[in-house]
mmCIF file of C-alpha atoms in Angstrom:
data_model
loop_
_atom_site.group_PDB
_atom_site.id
_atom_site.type_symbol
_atom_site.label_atom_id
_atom_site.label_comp_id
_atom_site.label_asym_id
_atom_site.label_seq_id
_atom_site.Cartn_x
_atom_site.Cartn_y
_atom_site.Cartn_z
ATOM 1 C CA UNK V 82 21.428 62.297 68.767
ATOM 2 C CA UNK V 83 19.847 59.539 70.783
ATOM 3 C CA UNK V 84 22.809 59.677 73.315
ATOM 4 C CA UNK V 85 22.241 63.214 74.110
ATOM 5 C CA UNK V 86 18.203 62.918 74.499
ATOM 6 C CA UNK V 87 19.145 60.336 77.152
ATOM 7 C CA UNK V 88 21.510 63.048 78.774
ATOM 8 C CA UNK V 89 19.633 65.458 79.124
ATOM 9 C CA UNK V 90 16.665 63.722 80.710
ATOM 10 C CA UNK V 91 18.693 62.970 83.630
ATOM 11 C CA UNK V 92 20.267 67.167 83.740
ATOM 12 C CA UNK V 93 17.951 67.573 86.719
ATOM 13 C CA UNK V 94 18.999 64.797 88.901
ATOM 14 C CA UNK V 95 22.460 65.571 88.354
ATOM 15 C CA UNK V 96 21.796 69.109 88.908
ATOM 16 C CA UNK V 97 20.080 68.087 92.391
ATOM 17 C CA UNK V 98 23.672 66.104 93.034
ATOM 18 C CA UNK V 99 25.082 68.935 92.393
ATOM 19 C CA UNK V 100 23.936 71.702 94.599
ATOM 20 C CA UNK V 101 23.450 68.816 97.599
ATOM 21 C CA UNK V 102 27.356 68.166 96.996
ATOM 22 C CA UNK V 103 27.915 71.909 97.251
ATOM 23 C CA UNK V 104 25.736 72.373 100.399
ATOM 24 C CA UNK V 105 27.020 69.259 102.124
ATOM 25 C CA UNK V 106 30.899 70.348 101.829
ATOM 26 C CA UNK V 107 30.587 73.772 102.613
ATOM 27 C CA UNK V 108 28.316 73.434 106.089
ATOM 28 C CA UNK V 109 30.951 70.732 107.269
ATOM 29 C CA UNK V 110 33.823 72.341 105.739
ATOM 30 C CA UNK V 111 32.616 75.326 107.960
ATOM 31 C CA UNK V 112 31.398 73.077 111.270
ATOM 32 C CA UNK V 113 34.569 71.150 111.144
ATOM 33 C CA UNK V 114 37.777 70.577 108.282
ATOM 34 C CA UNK V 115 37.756 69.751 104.759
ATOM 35 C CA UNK V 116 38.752 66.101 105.119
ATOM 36 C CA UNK V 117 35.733 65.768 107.508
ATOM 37 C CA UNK V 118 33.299 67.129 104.419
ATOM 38 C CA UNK V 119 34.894 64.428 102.061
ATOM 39 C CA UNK V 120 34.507 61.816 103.929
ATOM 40 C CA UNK V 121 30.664 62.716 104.738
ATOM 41 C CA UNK V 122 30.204 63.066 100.897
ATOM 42 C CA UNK V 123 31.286 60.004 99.994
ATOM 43 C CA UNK V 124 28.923 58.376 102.207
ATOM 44 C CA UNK V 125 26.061 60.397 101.712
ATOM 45 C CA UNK V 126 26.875 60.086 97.925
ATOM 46 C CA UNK V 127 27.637 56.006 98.397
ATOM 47 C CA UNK V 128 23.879 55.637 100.180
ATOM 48 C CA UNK V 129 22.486 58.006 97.524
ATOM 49 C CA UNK V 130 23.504 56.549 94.596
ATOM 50 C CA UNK V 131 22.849 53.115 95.934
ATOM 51 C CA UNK V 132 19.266 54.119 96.232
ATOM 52 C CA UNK V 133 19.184 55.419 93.214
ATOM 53 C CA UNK V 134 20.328 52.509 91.577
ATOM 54 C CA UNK V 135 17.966 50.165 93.424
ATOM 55 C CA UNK V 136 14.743 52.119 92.638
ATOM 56 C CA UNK V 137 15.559 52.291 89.003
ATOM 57 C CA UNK V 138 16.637 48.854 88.974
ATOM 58 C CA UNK V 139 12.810 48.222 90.194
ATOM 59 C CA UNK V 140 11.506 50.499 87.954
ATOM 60 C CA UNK V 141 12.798 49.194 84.849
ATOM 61 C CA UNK V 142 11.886 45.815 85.495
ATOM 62 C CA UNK V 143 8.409 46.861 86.524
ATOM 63 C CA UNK V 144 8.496 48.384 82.820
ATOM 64 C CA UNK V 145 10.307 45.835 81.400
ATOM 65 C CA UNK V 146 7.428 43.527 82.349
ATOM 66 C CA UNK V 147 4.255 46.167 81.865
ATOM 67 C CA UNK V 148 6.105 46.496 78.573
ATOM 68 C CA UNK V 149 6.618 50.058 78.395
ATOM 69 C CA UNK V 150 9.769 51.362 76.754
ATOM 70 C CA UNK V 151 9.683 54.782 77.029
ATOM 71 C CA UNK V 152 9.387 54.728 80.782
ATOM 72 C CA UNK V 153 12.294 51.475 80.523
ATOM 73 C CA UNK V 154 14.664 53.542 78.881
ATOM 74 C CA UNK V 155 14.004 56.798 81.011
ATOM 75 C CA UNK V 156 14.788 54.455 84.687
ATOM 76 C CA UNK V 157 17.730 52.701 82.588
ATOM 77 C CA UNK V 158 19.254 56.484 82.085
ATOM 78 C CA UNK V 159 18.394 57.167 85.635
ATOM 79 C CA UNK V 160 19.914 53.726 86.859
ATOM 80 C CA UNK V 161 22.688 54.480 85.123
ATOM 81 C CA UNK V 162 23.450 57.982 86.002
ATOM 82 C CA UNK V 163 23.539 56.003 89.514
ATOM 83 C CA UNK V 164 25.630 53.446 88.761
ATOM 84 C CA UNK V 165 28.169 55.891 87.319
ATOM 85 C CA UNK V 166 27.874 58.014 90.749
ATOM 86 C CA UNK V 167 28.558 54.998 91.938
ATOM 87 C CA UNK V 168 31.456 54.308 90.382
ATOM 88 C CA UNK V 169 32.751 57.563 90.850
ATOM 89 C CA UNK V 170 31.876 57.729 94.458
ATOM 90 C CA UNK V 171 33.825 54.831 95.144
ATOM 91 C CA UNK V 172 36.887 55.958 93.381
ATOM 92 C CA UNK V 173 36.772 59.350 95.073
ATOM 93 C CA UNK V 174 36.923 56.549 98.194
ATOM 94 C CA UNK V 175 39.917 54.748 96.963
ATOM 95 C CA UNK V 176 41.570 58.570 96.473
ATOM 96 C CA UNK V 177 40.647 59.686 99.845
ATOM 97 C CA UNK V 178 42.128 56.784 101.620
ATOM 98 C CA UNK V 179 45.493 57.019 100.004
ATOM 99 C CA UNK V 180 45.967 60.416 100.769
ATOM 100 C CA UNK V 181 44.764 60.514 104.147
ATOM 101 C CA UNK V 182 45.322 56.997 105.449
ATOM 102 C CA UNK V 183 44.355 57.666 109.162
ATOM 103 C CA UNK V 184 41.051 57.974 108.348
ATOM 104 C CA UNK V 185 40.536 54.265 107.738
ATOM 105 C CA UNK V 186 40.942 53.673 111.354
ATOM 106 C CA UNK V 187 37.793 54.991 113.024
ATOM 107 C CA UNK V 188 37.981 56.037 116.602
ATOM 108 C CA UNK V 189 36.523 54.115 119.248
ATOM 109 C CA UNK V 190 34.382 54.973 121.686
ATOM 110 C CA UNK V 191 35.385 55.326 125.556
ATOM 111 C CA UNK V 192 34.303 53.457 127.726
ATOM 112 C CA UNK V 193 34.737 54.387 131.240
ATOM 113 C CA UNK V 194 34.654 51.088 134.573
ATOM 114 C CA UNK V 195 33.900 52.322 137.555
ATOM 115 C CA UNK V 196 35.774 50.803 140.380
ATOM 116 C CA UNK V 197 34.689 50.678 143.994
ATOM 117 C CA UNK V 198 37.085 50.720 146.937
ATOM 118 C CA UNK V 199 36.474 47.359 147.152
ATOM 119 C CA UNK V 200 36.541 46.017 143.922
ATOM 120 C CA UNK V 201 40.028 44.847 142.470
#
């Protein structure tokens, strides 16, 4: 019973990662290609969840120390929610990669010399 009380404290922020996954994928889907919209998920969701995890991690050793235990074991859910994210953000990584290996090179950026007449 305890195990679901901690789940579903933490329904809304996964509902929130939810619809932002949604929204994120189809406005790049539809500005440029499905590969494109992965690839910005996985860092939005990488930075995200890192966040997440960090202001937890603060907040439950702020209540660790103010000894409060309801409020610890509410940012230890949240923190890990994150770190699960996480985990599965970084997987969804690994995935990517292997199926579309190109996209581990990133392009460069052009650079353009100008050259005078009397310049070799």
């Amino acid at each position: 019973m305890g195990f679901l009380a901690r789940l579903s404290r933490v329904v809304p922020l996964l509902i929130v990662m939810a619809v932002a996954a949604g929204l994120i994928y189809v406005v790049v889907t539809y500005r440029h290609s499905p590969a494109r919209a992965k690839e910005v998920l996985i860092k939005v969701f990488t930075w995200f969840n890192g966040i997440v995890v960090g202001f937890f991690a603060l907040v439950s050793v702020y209540a660790f120390f103010d000894n409060a235990p309801a409020v610890l074991d509410l940012s230890l859910s949240f923190m890990v929610v994150g770190l699960v994210g996480l985990l599965v953000t970084r997987l969804a990584n690994w995935r990517f990669l292997a199926h579309h290996p190109n996209y581990r090179k990133k392009r460069l950026a052009a650079t353009t010399r100008r050259r005078w007449p009397w310049q070799r």
